Amino acid sequence: MKTRFILLGPPGSGKGTQAERLTAQYGMPQISTGEIFRYNIANDTELGKKVKEYVSSGGLVPDELVVDLVLDRLMQDDAKGGWLLDGFPRTIPQADSFAEHLTETGSAIDRVLYITVPRDVLIKRISGRQVCEVCGKTYNIHSFPTKAAGVCDVCSGTVKARADDTEETARNRIDVYEEQTKPLVDYYRTKGLLTEFDGTEPVDETYAKIEAIINS
Ligand code: AMP
């Protein structure tokens, strides 16, 4: 079974949704840098104070900070058998540092799962997105609403839009993605690691295709 994956794609492409399901079924931890930052901002930690401005404007947190954070997280026991990286790496220098770390530790990426979605669909998805404050389950007011408004179907926690999911910030995040993260598509394609998915297909279809890779 393959267990080491990077989920690559623009904000709103469905990386988190796929990662949530894969984690529940196969047990590799979902390591979402955005989620770690949001948690630290909400709890006003030292890290939260450092990254707040970047995250709220939709810009990128400096590479060194992100790389240190991810490498630390990968040292934890639950990541020994595999991981799903959701939102990392996001720049070529991050990918280079990560590659160096993998070589040093004798590990390797099994596949980079690249999810594509047209820009207009992304903006609509992002501005309709809602997340449970307690369990992290993601909903969408247009396509996948909660049964009761503002209440998580799973844990009854409060469901809200992310602070950086306004239309304006969404546009900025997509621009940042195009400039800084999209070059990773060719970076990993050249290494023979990339598989592309059409993120406008139903979630279940994409999931089934990813499962086939996991079990191949
Ligand atoms: P996400 O939840 O992946 O959309 O990330 C939310 C925000 O966290 C991004 O807009 C960035 O400000 C920051 N962020 C998350 N991952 C990274 C990363 N790998 N490098 C730099 N900034 C990041």
CSV table of C-alpha atoms and ligand atoms in Angstrom, one decimal:
chain,number,residue,atom,x,y,z
A,1,MET,CA,0.0,0.0,0.0
A,2,LYS,CA,1.2,3.5,-0.8
A,3,THR,CA,1.1,5.9,2.1
A,4,ARG,CA,3.2,9.0,1.2
A,5,PHE,CA,1.3,11.6,-0.7
A,6,ILE,CA,1.3,15.3,-1.6
A,7,LEU,CA,-2.0,16.9,-2.5
A,8,LEU,CA,-1.4,19.7,-4.9
A,9,GLY,CA,-3.9,22.1,-6.4
A,10,PRO,CA,-5.3,25.6,-6.1
A,11,PRO,CA,-7.3,26.7,-3.0
A,12,GLY,CA,-10.8,25.3,-3.3
A,13,SER,CA,-9.8,22.4,-5.5
A,14,GLY,CA,-10.9,19.8,-2.9
A,15,LYS,CA,-7.5,18.7,-1.5
A,16,GLY,CA,-8.8,19.0,2.1
A,17,THR,CA,-12.0,17.0,1.3
A,18,GLN,CA,-10.0,14.2,-0.2
A,19,ALA,CA,-7.4,14.2,2.6
A,20,GLU,CA,-10.2,14.0,5.2
A,21,ARG,CA,-11.6,10.9,3.7
A,22,LEU,CA,-8.3,9.2,3.0
A,23,THR,CA,-7.2,9.8,6.6
A,24,ALA,CA,-10.4,8.3,7.9
A,25,GLN,CA,-10.1,5.2,5.8
A,26,TYR,CA,-6.3,4.6,5.6
A,27,GLY,CA,-5.0,6.2,8.7
A,28,MET,CA,-2.1,8.3,7.4
A,29,PRO,CA,-2.3,11.7,9.1
A,30,GLN,CA,-3.5,14.7,7.1
A,31,ILE,CA,-0.8,17.4,7.6
A,32,SER,CA,-2.4,20.6,6.6
A,33,THR,CA,-0.1,23.6,7.0
A,34,GLY,CA,-3.1,26.0,6.7
A,35,GLU,CA,-5.0,24.1,9.4
A,36,ILE,CA,-1.9,24.3,11.7
A,37,PHE,CA,-1.6,28.0,11.1
A,38,ARG,CA,-5.3,28.7,11.7
A,39,TYR,CA,-5.2,26.7,15.0
A,40,ASN,CA,-2.2,28.7,16.2
A,41,ILE,CA,-3.8,32.0,15.2
A,42,ALA,CA,-7.0,31.1,17.0
A,43,ASN,CA,-5.0,30.2,20.1
A,44,ASP,CA,-2.8,33.3,19.8
A,45,THR,CA,0.4,31.3,20.1
A,46,GLU,CA,3.9,32.6,19.2
A,47,LEU,CA,3.6,30.9,15.8
A,48,GLY,CA,0.1,32.3,15.4
A,49,LYS,CA,1.4,35.9,16.0
A,50,LYS,CA,4.1,35.4,13.4
A,51,VAL,CA,1.9,34.1,10.7
A,52,LYS,CA,-1.3,36.0,11.2
A,53,GLU,CA,-0.7,38.8,8.7
A,54,TYR,CA,0.3,36.5,5.9
A,55,VAL,CA,-2.6,34.1,6.4
A,56,SER,CA,-5.3,36.9,6.7
A,57,SER,CA,-4.1,38.6,3.5
A,58,GLY,CA,-3.8,35.4,1.5
A,59,GLY,CA,0.0,35.7,1.1
A,60,LEU,CA,2.5,33.0,1.8
A,61,VAL,CA,4.2,32.4,5.1
A,62,PRO,CA,8.0,32.5,4.7
A,63,ASP,CA,9.5,29.3,3.5
A,64,GLU,CA,11.9,28.7,6.4
A,65,LEU,CA,9.1,28.9,9.0
A,66,VAL,CA,6.9,26.5,7.0
A,67,VAL,CA,9.6,23.9,6.3
A,68,ASP,CA,10.7,23.8,10.0
A,69,LEU,CA,7.1,23.3,11.1
A,70,VAL,CA,6.4,20.5,8.6
A,71,LEU,CA,9.7,18.6,9.3
A,72,ASP,CA,8.9,18.8,13.1
A,73,ARG,CA,5.4,17.5,12.5
A,74,LEU,CA,6.8,14.6,10.3
A,75,MET,CA,9.0,13.5,13.3
A,76,GLN,CA,5.9,12.6,15.3
A,77,ASP,CA,5.1,8.9,15.7
A,78,ASP,CA,1.8,9.0,13.8
A,79,ALA,CA,3.7,10.1,10.6
A,80,LYS,CA,6.2,7.2,10.6
A,81,GLY,CA,4.1,5.0,8.4
A,82,GLY,CA,3.0,7.7,5.9
A,83,TRP,CA,1.4,11.1,5.5
A,84,LEU,CA,-0.9,13.2,3.3
A,85,LEU,CA,0.5,16.7,2.9
A,86,ASP,CA,-2.3,19.2,2.2
A,87,GLY,CA,-1.0,22.6,1.3
A,88,PHE,CA,2.7,21.9,1.5
A,89,PRO,CA,5.0,22.4,-0.4
A,90,ARG,CA,3.8,25.6,-2.0
A,91,THR,CA,7.0,27.0,-3.5
A,92,ILE,CA,10.0,25.5,-5.3
A,93,PRO,CA,12.3,26.2,-2.3
A,94,GLN,CA,9.9,24.4,0.0
A,95,ALA,CA,9.9,21.4,-2.4
A,96,ASP,CA,13.7,21.4,-2.5
A,97,SER,CA,14.1,21.5,1.3
A,98,PHE,CA,11.5,18.7,1.5
A,99,ALA,CA,13.4,16.6,-1.1
A,100,GLU,CA,16.6,17.1,0.9
A,101,HIS,CA,14.9,15.9,4.1
A,102,LEU,CA,13.5,12.8,2.4
A,103,THR,CA,16.9,11.9,1.0
A,104,GLU,CA,18.5,12.3,4.4
A,105,THR,CA,15.8,10.2,6.1
A,106,GLY,CA,15.7,7.5,3.4
A,107,SER,CA,12.1,8.3,2.7
A,108,ALA,CA,10.3,9.2,-0.6
A,109,ILE,CA,7.1,10.6,-2.0
A,110,ASP,CA,4.9,7.9,-3.5
A,111,ARG,CA,2.7,10.2,-5.6
A,112,VAL,CA,1.7,13.8,-6.0
A,113,LEU,CA,-2.0,14.1,-6.5
A,114,TYR,CA,-2.7,17.2,-8.6
A,115,ILE,CA,-6.3,18.4,-8.6
A,116,THR,CA,-7.3,21.0,-11.3
A,117,VAL,CA,-10.3,23.3,-11.2
A,118,PRO,CA,-11.1,26.4,-13.4
A,119,ARG,CA,-10.7,29.7,-11.7
A,120,ASP,CA,-14.4,30.8,-11.8
A,121,VAL,CA,-15.5,27.5,-10.1
A,122,LEU,CA,-12.8,28.0,-7.4
A,123,ILE,CA,-14.0,31.5,-6.4
A,124,LYS,CA,-17.6,30.3,-6.1
A,125,ARG,CA,-16.5,27.3,-4.0
A,126,ILE,CA,-14.2,29.2,-1.7
A,127,SER,CA,-16.7,32.0,-1.0
A,128,GLY,CA,-19.4,29.3,-0.2
A,129,ARG,CA,-17.1,27.2,2.0
A,130,GLN,CA,-17.8,26.6,5.7
A,131,VAL,CA,-15.8,24.6,8.2
A,132,CYS,CA,-16.7,23.1,11.6
A,133,GLU,CA,-14.8,24.9,14.3
A,134,VAL,CA,-14.7,21.7,16.4
A,135,CYS,CA,-14.0,18.7,14.1
A,136,GLY,CA,-12.9,20.5,10.9
A,137,LYS,CA,-15.5,19.0,8.6
A,138,THR,CA,-15.9,21.1,5.5
A,139,TYR,CA,-19.3,22.1,3.9
A,140,ASN,CA,-20.4,24.4,1.1
A,141,ILE,CA,-23.5,26.6,1.2
A,142,HIS,CA,-24.1,25.9,-2.5
A,143,SER,CA,-23.2,22.3,-3.0
A,144,PHE,CA,-23.0,20.6,0.4
A,145,PRO,CA,-24.8,22.5,3.1
A,146,THR,CA,-25.2,21.4,6.7
A,147,LYS,CA,-28.6,20.0,7.5
A,148,ALA,CA,-29.3,22.7,10.1
A,149,ALA,CA,-27.8,26.2,9.3
A,150,GLY,CA,-24.5,26.7,11.1
A,151,VAL,CA,-24.4,23.4,12.9
A,152,CYS,CA,-22.1,20.5,12.0
A,153,ASP,CA,-23.9,17.3,10.9
A,154,VAL,CA,-21.2,15.2,12.5
A,155,CYS,CA,-20.4,16.7,15.9
A,156,SER,CA,-23.0,19.6,16.3
A,157,GLY,CA,-20.1,22.1,16.5
A,158,THR,CA,-20.4,25.6,15.1
A,159,VAL,CA,-19.9,25.8,11.3
A,160,LYS,CA,-18.5,29.1,9.9
A,161,ALA,CA,-16.7,30.5,6.9
A,162,ARG,CA,-12.9,30.7,7.3
A,163,ALA,CA,-11.7,34.3,7.9
A,164,ASP,CA,-9.6,34.1,4.7
A,165,ASP,CA,-12.4,32.8,2.5
A,166,THR,CA,-13.8,36.2,1.4
A,167,GLU,CA,-14.0,36.7,-2.4
A,168,GLU,CA,-11.2,39.3,-2.4
A,169,THR,CA,-8.8,37.1,-0.4
A,170,ALA,CA,-9.7,34.1,-2.5
A,171,ARG,CA,-8.7,36.0,-5.7
A,172,ASN,CA,-5.4,36.9,-4.1
A,173,ARG,CA,-4.8,33.3,-3.0
A,174,ILE,CA,-5.4,32.0,-6.5
A,175,ASP,CA,-3.0,34.6,-7.9
A,176,VAL,CA,-0.4,33.6,-5.4
A,177,TYR,CA,-1.0,29.9,-6.3
A,178,GLU,CA,-0.6,30.6,-10.0
A,179,GLU,CA,2.7,32.5,-9.4
A,180,GLN,CA,4.4,30.5,-6.7
A,181,THR,CA,2.8,27.0,-6.4
A,182,LYS,CA,1.9,26.1,-10.0
A,183,PRO,CA,5.6,25.7,-11.0
A,184,LEU,CA,5.5,22.6,-8.7
A,185,VAL,CA,3.3,20.8,-11.3
A,186,ASP,CA,6.2,20.7,-13.8
A,187,TYR,CA,8.7,20.1,-11.0
A,188,TYR,CA,7.0,16.9,-9.9
A,189,ARG,CA,5.9,15.9,-13.4
A,190,THR,CA,9.5,15.9,-14.5
A,191,LYS,CA,10.3,13.6,-11.6
A,192,GLY,CA,7.6,11.2,-12.8
A,193,LEU,CA,5.6,11.6,-9.6
A,194,LEU,CA,2.5,13.5,-10.8
A,195,THR,CA,-1.0,12.2,-11.4
A,196,GLU,CA,-3.6,14.7,-12.5
A,197,PHE,CA,-7.3,14.7,-11.5
A,198,ASP,CA,-10.3,16.8,-12.7
A,199,GLY,CA,-11.5,18.4,-9.6
A,200,THR,CA,-14.9,19.3,-11.1
A,201,GLU,CA,-15.8,15.6,-11.2
A,202,PRO,CA,-17.9,14.3,-8.2
A,203,VAL,CA,-15.8,13.9,-5.0
A,204,ASP,CA,-16.5,10.1,-5.0
A,205,GLU,CA,-15.1,9.6,-8.5
A,206,THR,CA,-11.8,11.4,-7.7
A,207,TYR,CA,-11.6,9.5,-4.4
A,208,ALA,CA,-12.0,6.1,-6.2
A,209,LYS,CA,-9.2,7.0,-8.5
A,210,ILE,CA,-6.9,8.0,-5.6
A,211,GLU,CA,-7.8,4.7,-3.9
A,212,ALA,CA,-6.7,2.8,-7.0
A,213,ILE,CA,-3.3,4.5,-6.7
A,214,ILE,CA,-3.0,3.8,-3.0
A,215,ASN,CA,-3.7,0.1,-3.6
A,216,SER,CA,-1.6,-0.2,-6.8
B,1,AMP,P1,-4.8,26.7,3.1
B,1,AMP,O1,-5.6,26.2,4.2
B,1,AMP,O2,-3.9,25.6,2.6
B,1,AMP,O3,-5.5,27.4,2.0
B,1,AMP,O4,-3.7,27.7,3.7
B,1,AMP,C1,-4.2,29.0,4.3
B,1,AMP,C2,-3.1,30.0,4.4
B,1,AMP,O5,-2.0,29.5,5.2
B,1,AMP,C3,-2.4,30.3,3.0
B,1,AMP,O6,-3.2,31.3,2.3
B,1,AMP,C4,-1.0,30.8,3.5
B,1,AMP,O7,-1.1,32.1,4.0
B,1,AMP,C5,-0.7,29.9,4.6
B,1,AMP,N1,0.0,28.7,4.2
B,1,AMP,C6,-0.5,27.4,4.2
B,1,AMP,N2,0.4,26.5,3.8
B,1,AMP,C7,1.5,27.2,3.4
B,1,AMP,C8,2.8,26.9,2.8
B,1,AMP,N3,3.1,25.7,2.5
B,1,AMP,N4,3.6,28.0,2.6
B,1,AMP,C9,3.3,29.2,2.9
B,1,AMP,N5,2.1,29.6,3.4
B,1,AMP,C10,1.3,28.6,3.7
